[in-house]
Amino acid sequence: MSTSLLLPMSAFALAASISPGPVNIVCLSSGTHYPVHKGLTFVTGATLGFILLFLGIGAGLYSLLHVMPWLEEALKWAGIVFLLYLSVRLIQHDGRLGEYNPHKAPGFFTGAAMQWLNPKAWLASAAGIAAYTNGNDPYLIGLFAALYLPICWLSLASWVYAGAFLKRYMHRPAVLLTINRCLAVGLAGSALFLLFEERGRY
């Protein structure tokens, strides 16, 4: 039974991990501004943060959102503020690669925090667990998480390498400045999406 689920579980994990989103945008930005190993540190944090969230939801953590509805609101607003903060940092950069301090690169804990502050990560985890497990089978949940781990890491890492590839063509500050603006708009758009989605419920 579990073997027949390997392919659909993997496809779900790939679609959820590699599709554009706030974490992917930060991975791309990290690749364009910092050494690759800095971006991969962020990727590792984001991946492990998501896996811990996934396992927590499989263990019943998602039910807290029903018991304490304010928790979902807190996560949503924290996520919006965090995305806007990252967007402002990109907007403020002047397009000169040498000006970026490597010590300010988004790191391991930033990656993990982004997943826990993202209501979409909660919903995606809950949807995947509901679709491919019966919700109380530790083996299937563990199997799903084991598949997710390498797929998520490799998917996010591909965005870092895409950013590193783009950096080769960023010899002029104007080019990086334009990319920074686009990435900042993407992050701000993600935050606004969360905001208007919330308003649409009422």
Short mmCIF file of C-alpha atoms in Angstrom, two decimals:
data_model
loop_
_atom_site.label_atom_id
_atom_site.label_comp_id
_atom_site.label_asym_id
_atom_site.label_seq_id
_atom_site.Cartn_x
_atom_site.Cartn_y
_atom_site.Cartn_z
CA MET A 1 0.00 0.00 0.00
CA SER A 2 2.66 2.51 1.06
CA THR A 3 4.84 1.65 -1.96
CA SER A 4 2.05 2.64 -4.35
CA LEU A 5 1.94 6.04 -2.68
CA LEU A 6 5.62 6.85 -3.24
CA LEU A 7 5.11 8.42 -6.67
CA PRO A 8 2.06 10.58 -5.84
CA MET A 9 3.60 11.65 -2.54
CA SER A 10 6.83 12.60 -4.34
CA ALA A 11 4.92 14.51 -7.02
CA PHE A 12 3.00 16.43 -4.36
CA ALA A 13 6.20 17.25 -2.48
CA LEU A 14 7.91 18.43 -5.68
CA ALA A 15 5.00 20.62 -6.74
CA ALA A 16 4.72 22.17 -3.28
CA SER A 17 8.47 22.73 -2.91
CA ILE A 18 9.62 23.99 -6.31
CA SER A 19 6.70 26.24 -7.20
CA PRO A 20 7.34 29.97 -6.67
CA GLY A 21 6.66 31.29 -3.19
CA PRO A 22 8.20 33.51 -0.51
CA VAL A 23 10.84 30.95 0.53
CA ASN A 24 11.80 30.31 -3.09
CA ILE A 25 12.14 34.04 -3.75
CA VAL A 26 14.48 34.42 -0.77
CA CYS A 27 16.51 31.46 -2.07
CA LEU A 28 16.84 33.15 -5.46
CA SER A 29 17.78 36.44 -3.83
CA SER A 30 20.37 34.74 -1.63
CA GLY A 31 21.94 33.13 -4.68
CA THR A 32 22.27 36.49 -6.43
CA HIS A 33 23.77 38.32 -3.45
CA TYR A 34 25.79 35.85 -1.39
CA PRO A 35 28.07 32.85 -1.80
CA VAL A 36 26.19 29.67 -2.61
CA HIS A 37 26.99 28.06 0.74
CA LYS A 38 25.15 30.91 2.49
CA GLY A 39 22.07 30.21 0.44
CA LEU A 40 22.30 26.48 1.11
CA THR A 41 22.43 27.19 4.84
CA PHE A 42 19.12 29.01 4.47
CA VAL A 43 17.77 26.12 2.38
CA THR A 44 18.73 23.61 5.07
CA GLY A 45 16.97 25.64 7.74
CA ALA A 46 13.86 26.06 5.60
CA THR A 47 13.78 22.36 4.78
CA LEU A 48 14.24 21.12 8.33
CA GLY A 49 11.82 23.75 9.62
CA PHE A 50 9.20 22.53 7.20
CA ILE A 51 9.80 18.86 8.04
CA LEU A 52 9.40 19.60 11.76
CA LEU A 53 6.20 21.49 11.00
CA PHE A 54 4.98 18.65 8.79
CA LEU A 55 5.62 16.06 11.50
CA GLY A 56 4.05 18.31 14.11
CA ILE A 57 0.91 18.68 12.04
CA GLY A 58 0.87 14.93 11.52
CA ALA A 59 0.99 14.56 15.30
CA GLY A 60 -2.04 16.81 15.72
CA LEU A 61 -0.51 20.27 15.87
CA TYR A 62 -2.87 21.52 13.15
CA SER A 63 -5.82 20.93 15.47
CA LEU A 64 -4.52 23.84 17.56
CA LEU A 65 -5.69 26.19 14.82
CA HIS A 66 -9.25 25.04 15.48
CA VAL A 67 -8.93 25.12 19.25
CA MET A 68 -7.12 28.46 19.25
CA PRO A 69 -8.19 30.42 16.13
CA TRP A 70 -6.10 33.40 17.27
CA LEU A 71 -2.99 31.31 16.58
CA GLU A 72 -3.72 31.27 12.85
CA GLU A 73 -4.25 35.03 12.93
CA ALA A 74 -0.96 35.53 14.78
CA LEU A 75 0.90 33.35 12.28
CA LYS A 76 -0.65 35.17 9.36
CA TRP A 77 0.26 38.64 10.62
CA ALA A 78 3.73 37.59 11.71
CA GLY A 79 4.25 36.14 8.22
CA ILE A 80 3.02 39.35 6.56
CA VAL A 81 5.34 41.53 8.65
CA PHE A 82 8.29 39.20 8.02
CA LEU A 83 7.75 39.18 4.25
CA LEU A 84 7.44 42.97 4.17
CA TYR A 85 10.64 43.28 6.20
CA LEU A 86 12.55 41.13 3.69
CA SER A 87 11.01 43.10 0.84
CA VAL A 88 12.18 46.41 2.33
CA ARG A 89 15.71 45.03 2.71
CA LEU A 90 15.80 44.24 -1.00
CA ILE A 91 14.37 47.64 -1.95
CA GLN A 92 17.06 49.40 0.09
CA HIS A 93 19.94 47.63 -1.65
CA ASP A 94 21.64 49.81 -4.28
CA GLY A 95 22.57 47.04 -6.71
CA ARG A 96 26.23 46.77 -5.81
CA LEU A 97 27.24 43.23 -4.98
CA GLY A 98 30.20 44.27 -2.89
CA GLU A 99 28.02 46.26 -0.51
CA TYR A 100 26.19 43.22 0.85
CA ASN A 101 27.53 42.00 4.18
CA PRO A 102 27.76 38.17 4.10
CA HIS A 103 26.97 38.12 7.80
CA LYS A 104 23.53 39.58 7.02
CA ALA A 105 22.61 36.78 4.66
CA PRO A 106 19.38 34.98 5.66
CA GLY A 107 20.58 31.97 7.61
CA PHE A 108 19.45 28.66 9.03
CA PHE A 109 17.03 30.03 11.62
CA THR A 110 15.57 32.55 9.20
CA GLY A 111 14.71 29.70 6.86
CA ALA A 112 13.10 27.67 9.62
CA ALA A 113 11.15 30.69 10.90
CA MET A 114 9.78 31.47 7.44
CA GLN A 115 8.15 28.04 7.29
CA TRP A 116 6.59 28.26 10.74
CA LEU A 117 5.33 31.81 10.08
CA ASN A 118 3.80 30.86 6.76
CA PRO A 119 0.15 29.76 7.06
CA LYS A 120 0.46 28.27 3.57
CA ALA A 121 3.06 25.81 4.86
CA TRP A 122 0.61 24.76 7.56
CA LEU A 123 -2.19 24.32 5.02
CA ALA A 124 0.02 22.50 2.51
CA SER A 125 1.19 20.09 5.19
CA ALA A 126 -2.34 19.45 6.38
CA ALA A 127 -3.58 18.95 2.80
CA GLY A 128 -0.80 16.49 1.97
CA ILE A 129 -1.30 14.49 5.14
CA ALA A 130 -5.07 14.39 4.59
CA ALA A 131 -4.67 13.33 0.97
CA TYR A 132 -2.08 10.57 1.34
CA THR A 133 -2.44 9.31 4.91
CA ASN A 134 -5.35 8.61 7.21
CA GLY A 135 -4.05 11.25 9.61
CA ASN A 136 -3.09 8.85 12.40
CA ASP A 137 -0.63 6.49 10.73
CA PRO A 138 2.88 7.39 11.98
CA TYR A 139 4.50 5.14 9.38
CA LEU A 140 2.88 6.86 6.39
CA ILE A 141 3.48 10.31 7.85
CA GLY A 142 7.11 9.42 8.50
CA LEU A 143 7.43 8.02 4.96
CA PHE A 144 5.96 11.20 3.50
CA ALA A 145 8.35 13.34 5.57
CA ALA A 146 11.31 11.18 4.47
CA LEU A 147 10.36 11.79 0.82
CA TYR A 148 9.80 15.47 1.43
CA LEU A 149 13.24 16.00 3.00
CA PRO A 150 15.45 15.53 -0.09
CA ILE A 151 12.83 16.81 -2.54
CA CYS A 152 12.31 20.04 -0.62
CA TRP A 153 16.04 20.61 -0.11
CA LEU A 154 16.90 20.01 -3.76
CA SER A 155 13.99 22.14 -4.98
CA LEU A 156 14.96 25.11 -2.84
CA ALA A 157 18.65 24.64 -3.63
CA SER A 158 17.82 24.85 -7.34
CA TRP A 159 16.54 28.39 -6.75
CA VAL A 160 19.79 29.32 -4.99
CA TYR A 161 21.81 28.00 -7.93
CA ALA A 162 19.52 29.84 -10.35
CA GLY A 163 20.35 33.03 -8.46
CA ALA A 164 24.07 32.21 -8.59
CA PHE A 165 23.76 31.67 -12.34
CA LEU A 166 22.07 35.04 -12.77
CA LYS A 167 24.82 36.74 -10.75
CA ARG A 168 27.28 36.03 -13.55
CA TYR A 169 25.42 38.55 -15.68
CA MET A 170 25.10 41.22 -13.00
CA HIS A 171 28.27 43.18 -13.63
CA ARG A 172 26.24 46.40 -13.80
CA PRO A 173 24.46 47.59 -10.64
CA ALA A 174 21.39 48.51 -12.70
CA VAL A 175 20.80 44.85 -13.57
CA LEU A 176 20.87 43.69 -9.96
CA LEU A 177 18.84 46.72 -8.92
CA THR A 178 16.10 45.69 -11.35
CA ILE A 179 16.16 42.11 -10.09
CA ASN A 180 16.05 43.33 -6.49
CA ARG A 181 12.96 45.38 -7.27
CA CYS A 182 11.26 42.41 -8.92
CA LEU A 183 12.07 40.11 -5.99
CA ALA A 184 10.91 42.74 -3.52
CA VAL A 185 7.62 43.10 -5.39
CA GLY A 186 7.25 39.32 -5.31
CA LEU A 187 7.72 39.19 -1.55
CA ALA A 188 5.41 42.16 -0.97
CA GLY A 189 2.86 40.55 -3.28
CA SER A 190 2.98 37.38 -1.21
CA ALA A 191 2.32 39.43 1.92
CA LEU A 192 -0.57 41.29 0.28
CA PHE A 193 -2.03 38.01 -0.94
CA LEU A 194 -2.15 36.75 2.64
CA LEU A 195 -3.70 40.03 3.75
CA PHE A 196 -6.45 40.18 1.10
CA GLU A 197 -7.13 36.47 1.43
CA GLU A 198 -7.87 37.08 5.10
CA ARG A 199 -10.17 40.00 4.31
CA GLY A 200 -11.96 37.87 1.72
CA ARG A 201 -13.16 35.57 4.47
CA TYR A 202 -15.36 38.30 5.92
#
